[in-house]
PDB file of N, CA and C in Angstrom:
ATOM      1  N   MET A 117      74.086 178.140  81.077  1.00  0.00           N
ATOM      2  CA  MET A 117      73.910 178.730  82.381  1.00  0.00           C
ATOM      3  C   MET A 117      73.894 180.243  82.214  1.00  0.00           C
ATOM      4  N   ASN A 118      72.991 180.894  82.923  1.00  0.00           N
ATOM      5  CA  ASN A 118      72.940 182.346  82.841  1.00  0.00           C
ATOM      6  C   ASN A 118      73.151 182.951  84.228  1.00  0.00           C
ATOM      7  N   ALA A 119      73.287 184.250  84.264  1.00  0.00           N
ATOM      8  CA  ALA A 119      73.615 184.935  85.507  1.00  0.00           C
ATOM      9  C   ALA A 119      72.499 184.776  86.536  1.00  0.00           C
ATOM     10  N   LYS A 120      71.262 184.744  86.092  1.00  0.00           N
ATOM     11  CA  LYS A 120      70.143 184.611  87.022  1.00  0.00           C
ATOM     12  C   LYS A 120      70.226 183.283  87.779  1.00  0.00           C
ATOM     13  N   GLU A 121      70.541 182.216  87.083  1.00  0.00           N
ATOM     14  CA  GLU A 121      70.694 180.904  87.727  1.00  0.00           C
ATOM     15  C   GLU A 121      71.863 180.915  88.703  1.00  0.00           C
ATOM     16  N   LEU A 122      72.938 181.581  88.327  1.00  0.00           N
ATOM     17  CA  LEU A 122      74.131 181.613  89.173  1.00  0.00           C
ATOM     18  C   LEU A 122      73.905 182.415  90.442  1.00  0.00           C
ATOM     19  N   ARG A 123      73.126 183.483  90.349  1.00  0.00           N
ATOM     20  CA  ARG A 123      72.882 184.312  91.529  1.00  0.00           C
ATOM     21  C   ARG A 123      72.072 183.573  92.591  1.00  0.00           C
ATOM     22  N   GLU A 124      71.359 182.548  92.198  1.00  0.00           N
ATOM     23  CA  GLU A 124      70.564 181.766  93.137  1.00  0.00           C
ATOM     24  C   GLU A 124      71.416 180.761  93.918  1.00  0.00           C
ATOM     25  N   LYS A 125      72.629 180.532  93.471  1.00  0.00           N
ATOM     26  CA  LYS A 125      73.503 179.556  94.126  1.00  0.00           C
ATOM     27  C   LYS A 125      74.275 180.199  95.264  1.00  0.00           C
ATOM     28  N   THR A 126      74.721 179.352  96.190  1.00  0.00           N
ATOM     29  CA  THR A 126      75.533 179.824  97.306  1.00  0.00           C
ATOM     30  C   THR A 126      76.980 179.989  96.839  1.00  0.00           C
ATOM     31  N   PRO A 127      77.777 180.750  97.584  1.00  0.00           N
ATOM     32  CA  PRO A 127      79.189 180.906  97.201  1.00  0.00           C
ATOM     33  C   PRO A 127      79.941 179.574  97.102  1.00  0.00           C
ATOM     34  N   ASP A 128      79.618 178.622  97.978  1.00  0.00           N
ATOM     35  CA  ASP A 128      80.284 177.318  97.901  1.00  0.00           C
ATOM     36  C   ASP A 128      79.928 176.592  96.612  1.00  0.00           C
ATOM     37  N   GLN A 129      78.668 176.675  96.224  1.00  0.00           N
ATOM     38  CA  GLN A 129      78.246 176.042  94.969  1.00  0.00           C
ATOM     39  C   GLN A 129      78.913 176.726  93.784  1.00  0.00           C
ATOM     40  N   LEU A 130      79.074 178.042  93.863  1.00  0.00           N
ATOM     41  CA  LEU A 130      79.728 178.775  92.781  1.00  0.00           C
ATOM     42  C   LEU A 130      81.201 178.391  92.671  1.00  0.00           C
ATOM     43  N   ARG A 131      81.859 178.221  93.812  1.00  0.00           N
ATOM     44  CA  ARG A 131      83.272 177.806  93.778  1.00  0.00           C
ATOM     45  C   ARG A 131      83.415 176.411  93.166  1.00  0.00           C
ATOM     46  N   GLU A 132      82.485 175.535  93.487  1.00  0.00           N
ATOM     47  CA  GLU A 132      82.498 174.194  92.904  1.00  0.00           C
ATOM     48  C   GLU A 132      82.265 174.255  91.396  1.00  0.00           C
ATOM     49  N   GLU A 133      81.341 175.094  90.991  1.00  0.00           N
ATOM     50  CA  GLU A 133      81.058 175.283  89.562  1.00  0.00           C
ATOM     51  C   GLU A 133      82.283 175.843  88.848  1.00  0.00           C
ATOM     52  N   LEU A 134      82.966 176.781  89.488  1.00  0.00           N
ATOM     53  CA  LEU A 134      84.173 177.363  88.906  1.00  0.00           C
ATOM     54  C   LEU A 134      85.262 176.304  88.738  1.00  0.00           C
ATOM     55  N   ALA A 135      85.421 175.443  89.730  1.00  0.00           N
ATOM     56  CA  ALA A 135      86.419 174.371  89.625  1.00  0.00           C
ATOM     57  C   ALA A 135      86.086 173.442  88.462  1.00  0.00           C
ATOM     58  N   ASN A 136      84.817 173.122  88.298  1.00  0.00           N
ATOM     59  CA  ASN A 136      84.404 172.258  87.187  1.00  0.00           C
ATOM     60  C   ASN A 136      84.675 172.929  85.845  1.00  0.00           C
ATOM     61  N   LEU A 137      84.415 174.231  85.768  1.00  0.00           N
ATOM     62  CA  LEU A 137      84.653 174.950  84.517  1.00  0.00           C
ATOM     63  C   LEU A 137      86.142 175.033  84.204  1.00  0.00           C
ATOM     64  N   LYS A 138      86.961 175.204  85.226  1.00  0.00           N
ATOM     65  CA  LYS A 138      88.415 175.246  85.004  1.00  0.00           C
ATOM     66  C   LYS A 138      88.927 173.894  84.504  1.00  0.00           C
ATOM     67  N   LYS A 139      88.361 172.806  85.034  1.00  0.00           N
ATOM     68  CA  LYS A 139      88.738 171.474  84.556  1.00  0.00           C
ATOM     69  C   LYS A 139      88.322 171.295  83.102  1.00  0.00           C
ATOM     70  N   ALA A 140      87.136 171.777  82.783  1.00  0.00           N
ATOM     71  CA  ALA A 140      86.659 171.687  81.400  1.00  0.00           C
ATOM     72  C   ALA A 140      87.556 172.491  80.470  1.00  0.00           C
ATOM     73  N   GLN A 141      87.973 173.682  80.913  1.00  0.00           N
ATOM     74  CA  GLN A 141      88.882 174.494  80.117  1.00  0.00           C
ATOM     75  C   GLN A 141      90.190 173.757  79.864  1.00  0.00           C
ATOM     76  N   PHE A 142      90.721 173.142  80.910  1.00  0.00           N
ATOM     77  CA  PHE A 142      91.968 172.391  80.763  1.00  0.00           C
ATOM     78  C   PHE A 142      91.807 171.272  79.739  1.00  0.00           C
ATOM     79  N   ASN A 143      90.707 170.531  79.860  1.00  0.00           N
ATOM     80  CA  ASN A 143      90.474 169.427  78.927  1.00  0.00           C
ATOM     81  C   ASN A 143      90.329 169.923  77.498  1.00  0.00           C
ATOM     82  N   LEU A 144      89.676 171.051  77.316  1.00  0.00           N
ATOM     83  CA  LEU A 144      89.523 171.610  75.972  1.00  0.00           C
ATOM     84  C   LEU A 144      90.871 172.064  75.412  1.00  0.00           C
ATOM     85  N   ARG A 145      91.700 172.681  76.259  1.00  0.00           N
ATOM     86  CA  ARG A 145      93.038 173.084  75.798  1.00  0.00           C
ATOM     87  C   ARG A 145      93.863 171.864  75.413  1.00  0.00           C
ATOM     88  N   PHE A 146      93.726 170.809  76.191  1.00  0.00           N
ATOM     89  CA  PHE A 146      94.463 169.581  75.903  1.00  0.00           C
ATOM     90  C   PHE A 146      94.002 168.996  74.570  1.00  0.00           C
ATOM     91  N   GLN A 147      92.693 168.978  74.341  1.00  0.00           N
ATOM     92  CA  GLN A 147      92.157 168.471  73.080  1.00  0.00           C
ATOM     93  C   GLN A 147      92.636 169.318  71.910  1.00  0.00           C
ATOM     94  N   ALA A 148      92.688 170.632  72.095  1.00  0.00           N
ATOM     95  CA  ALA A 148      93.147 171.518  71.024  1.00  0.00           C
ATOM     96  C   ALA A 148      94.615 171.259  70.705  1.00  0.00           C
ATOM     97  N   ALA A 149      95.414 171.016  71.733  1.00  0.00           N
ATOM     98  CA  ALA A 149      96.843 170.780  71.529  1.00  0.00           C
ATOM     99  C   ALA A 149      97.100 169.465  70.810  1.00  0.00           C
ATOM    100  N   THR A 150      96.236 168.492  71.037  1.00  0.00           N
ATOM    101  CA  THR A 150      96.437 167.189  70.404  1.00  0.00           C
ATOM    102  C   THR A 150      95.664 167.042  69.097  1.00  0.00           C
ATOM    103  N   GLY A 151      94.937 168.110  68.721  1.00  0.00           N
ATOM    104  CA  GLY A 151      94.210 168.074  67.454  1.00  0.00           C
ATOM    105  C   GLY A 151      92.896 167.318  67.516  1.00  0.00           C
ATOM    106  N   GLN A 152      92.372 167.082  68.699  1.00  0.00           N
ATOM    107  CA  GLN A 152      91.136 166.335  68.842  1.00  0.00           C
ATOM    108  C   GLN A 152      89.918 167.219  69.053  1.00  0.00           C
ATOM    109  N   LEU A 153      90.118 168.524  69.163  1.00  0.00           N
ATOM    110  CA  LEU A 153      89.015 169.434  69.435  1.00  0.00           C
ATOM    111  C   LEU A 153      88.167 169.615  68.180  1.00  0.00           C
ATOM    112  N   GLU A 154      86.889 169.286  68.279  1.00  0.00           N
ATOM    113  CA  GLU A 154      86.001 169.376  67.128  1.00  0.00           C
ATOM    114  C   GLU A 154      85.374 170.758  66.997  1.00  0.00           C
ATOM    115  N   ASN A 155      85.036 171.370  68.120  1.00  0.00           N
ATOM    116  CA  ASN A 155      84.361 172.656  68.088  1.00  0.00           C
ATOM    117  C   ASN A 155      85.169 173.666  68.908  1.00  0.00           C
ATOM    118  N   ALA A 156      85.886 174.535  68.229  1.00  0.00           N
ATOM    119  CA  ALA A 156      86.749 175.498  68.902  1.00  0.00           C
ATOM    120  C   ALA A 156      85.945 176.528  69.695  1.00  0.00           C
ATOM    121  N   ALA A 157      84.691 176.705  69.376  1.00  0.00           N
ATOM    122  CA  ALA A 157      83.853 177.665  70.100  1.00  0.00           C
ATOM    123  C   ALA A 157      83.597 177.223  71.535  1.00  0.00           C
ATOM    124  N   GLN A 158      83.790 175.953  71.827  1.00  0.00           N
ATOM    125  CA  GLN A 158      83.611 175.463  73.188  1.00  0.00           C
ATOM    126  C   GLN A 158      84.604 176.114  74.133  1.00  0.00           C
ATOM    127  N   MET A 159      85.800 176.409  73.654  1.00  0.00           N
ATOM    128  CA  MET A 159      86.816 177.043  74.496  1.00  0.00           C
ATOM    129  C   MET A 159      86.340 178.424  74.916  1.00  0.00           C
ATOM    130  N   ARG A 160      85.798 179.173  73.978  1.00  0.00           N
ATOM    131  CA  ARG A 160      85.297 180.511  74.276  1.00  0.00           C
ATOM    132  C   ARG A 160      84.137 180.443  75.265  1.00  0.00           C
ATOM    133  N   THR A 161      83.241 179.502  75.072  1.00  0.00           N
ATOM    134  CA  THR A 161      82.094 179.355  75.962  1.00  0.00           C
ATOM    135  C   THR A 161      82.536 179.007  77.373  1.00  0.00           C
ATOM    136  N   ALA A 162      83.472 178.094  77.504  1.00  0.00           N
ATOM    137  CA  ALA A 162      83.959 177.693  78.825  1.00  0.00           C
ATOM    138  C   ALA A 162      84.645 178.865  79.526  1.00  0.00           C
ATOM    139  N   ARG A 163      85.422 179.628  78.781  1.00  0.00           N
ATOM    140  CA  ARG A 163      86.121 180.779  79.351  1.00  0.00           C
ATOM    141  C   ARG A 163      85.123 181.834  79.824  1.00  0.00           C
ATOM    142  N   ARG A 164      84.104 182.090  79.031  1.00  0.00           N
ATOM    143  CA  ARG A 164      83.100 183.091  79.399  1.00  0.00           C
ATOM    144  C   ARG A 164      82.259 182.638  80.585  1.00  0.00           C
ATOM    145  N   ASN A 165      81.938 181.358  80.641  1.00  0.00           N
ATOM    146  CA  ASN A 165      81.176 180.846  81.779  1.00  0.00           C
ATOM    147  C   ASN A 165      81.980 180.977  83.072  1.00  0.00           C
ATOM    148  N   ALA A 166      83.273 180.700  82.997  1.00  0.00           N
ATOM    149  CA  ALA A 166      84.129 180.841  84.179  1.00  0.00           C
ATOM    150  C   ALA A 166      84.184 182.307  84.618  1.00  0.00           C
ATOM    151  N   ALA A 167      84.281 183.210  83.668  1.00  0.00           N
ATOM    152  CA  ALA A 167      84.302 184.631  83.992  1.00  0.00           C
ATOM    153  C   ALA A 167      82.973 185.064  84.605  1.00  0.00           C
ATOM    154  N   ARG A 168      81.887 184.518  84.108  1.00  0.00           N
ATOM    155  CA  ARG A 168      80.560 184.837  84.640  1.00  0.00           C
ATOM    156  C   ARG A 168      80.454 184.396  86.104  1.00  0.00           C
ATOM    157  N   VAL A 169      80.949 183.200  86.404  1.00  0.00           N
ATOM    158  CA  VAL A 169      80.909 182.692  87.777  1.00  0.00           C
ATOM    159  C   VAL A 169      81.769 183.576  88.686  1.00  0.00           C
ATOM    160  N   LEU A 170      82.953 183.957  88.226  1.00  0.00           N
ATOM    161  CA  LEU A 170      83.820 184.825  89.020  1.00  0.00           C
ATOM    162  C   LEU A 170      83.164 186.174  89.285  1.00  0.00           C
ATOM    163  N   THR A 171      82.475 186.712  88.305  1.00  0.00           N
ATOM    164  CA  THR A 171      81.789 187.986  88.470  1.00  0.00           C
ATOM    165  C   THR A 171      80.722 187.894  89.553  1.00  0.00           C
ATOM    166  N   ILE A 172      79.939 186.833  89.519  1.00  0.00           N
ATOM    167  CA  ILE A 172      78.881 186.654  90.516  1.00  0.00           C
ATOM    168  C   ILE A 172      79.496 186.462  91.900  1.00  0.00           C
ATOM    169  N   LEU A 173      80.589 185.693  92.000  1.00  0.00           N
ATOM    170  CA  LEU A 173      81.272 185.520  93.283  1.00  0.00           C
ATOM    171  C   LEU A 173      81.758 186.855  93.830  1.00  0.00           C
ATOM    172  N   ASN A 174      82.325 187.689  92.978  1.00  0.00           N
ATOM    173  CA  ASN A 174      82.799 188.994  93.418  1.00  0.00           C
ATOM    174  C   ASN A 174      81.648 189.893  93.849  1.00  0.00           C
ATOM    175  N   GLU A 175      80.520 189.814  93.153  1.00  0.00           N
ATOM    176  CA  GLU A 175      79.348 190.595  93.542  1.00  0.00           C
ATOM    177  C   GLU A 175      78.861 190.174  94.925  1.00  0.00           C
ATOM    178  N   LYS A 176      78.830 188.860  95.158  1.00  0.00           N
ATOM    179  CA  LYS A 176      78.378 188.358  96.454  1.00  0.00           C
ATOM    180  C   LYS A 176      79.341 188.776  97.569  1.00  0.00           C
ATOM    181  N   ALA A 177      80.642 188.748  97.282  1.00  0.00           N
ATOM    182  CA  ALA A 177      81.628 189.152  98.276  1.00  0.00           C
ATOM    183  C   ALA A 177      81.511 190.644  98.591  1.00  0.00           C
ATOM    184  N   ALA A 178      81.279 191.464  97.577  1.00  0.00           N
ATOM    185  CA  ALA A 178      81.126 192.904  97.795  1.00  0.00           C
ATOM    186  C   ALA A 178      79.859 193.186  98.599  1.00  0.00           C
ATOM    187  N   ALA A 179      78.792 192.450  98.314  1.00  0.00           N
ATOM    188  CA  ALA A 179      77.546 192.645  99.044  1.00  0.00           C
ATOM    189  C   ALA A 179      77.703 192.247 100.503  1.00  0.00           C
ATOM    190  N   ALA A 180      78.459 191.190 100.751  1.00  0.00           N
ATOM    191  CA  ALA A 180      78.679 190.729 102.126  1.00  0.00           C
ATOM    192  C   ALA A 180      79.549 191.731 102.892  1.00  0.00           C
ATOM    193  N   ALA A 181      80.503 192.339 102.208  1.00  0.00           N
ATOM    194  CA  ALA A 181      81.381 193.308 102.850  1.00  0.00           C
ATOM    195  C   ALA A 181      80.653 194.614 103.144  1.00  0.00           C
ATOM    196  N   ALA A 182      79.662 194.927 102.338  1.00  0.00           N
ATOM    197  CA  ALA A 182      78.923 196.182 102.518  1.00  0.00           C
ATOM    198  C   ALA A 182      77.933 196.098 103.686  1.00  0.00           C
ATOM    199  N   GLU A 183      77.580 194.915 104.077  1.00  0.00           N
ATOM    200  CA  GLU A 183      76.617 194.761 105.173  1.00  0.00           C
ATOM    201  C   GLU A 183      77.209 195.011 106.518  1.00  0.00           C
TER     202      GLU A 183
END
């Protein structure tokens, strides 16, 4: 997912996407703790995707406040 795709979504869709990413992060942390995580880079990707979604949400909120 890239920022261009995220900017096309509504804030509600972004919040839903963020919730899904947080669940994925939790599952990856759980797998890492139990030694079942095969690709540790997935944790970094999930964390960055969540940050990307939060950034877009904040941009949309700032734009709405400026209007």
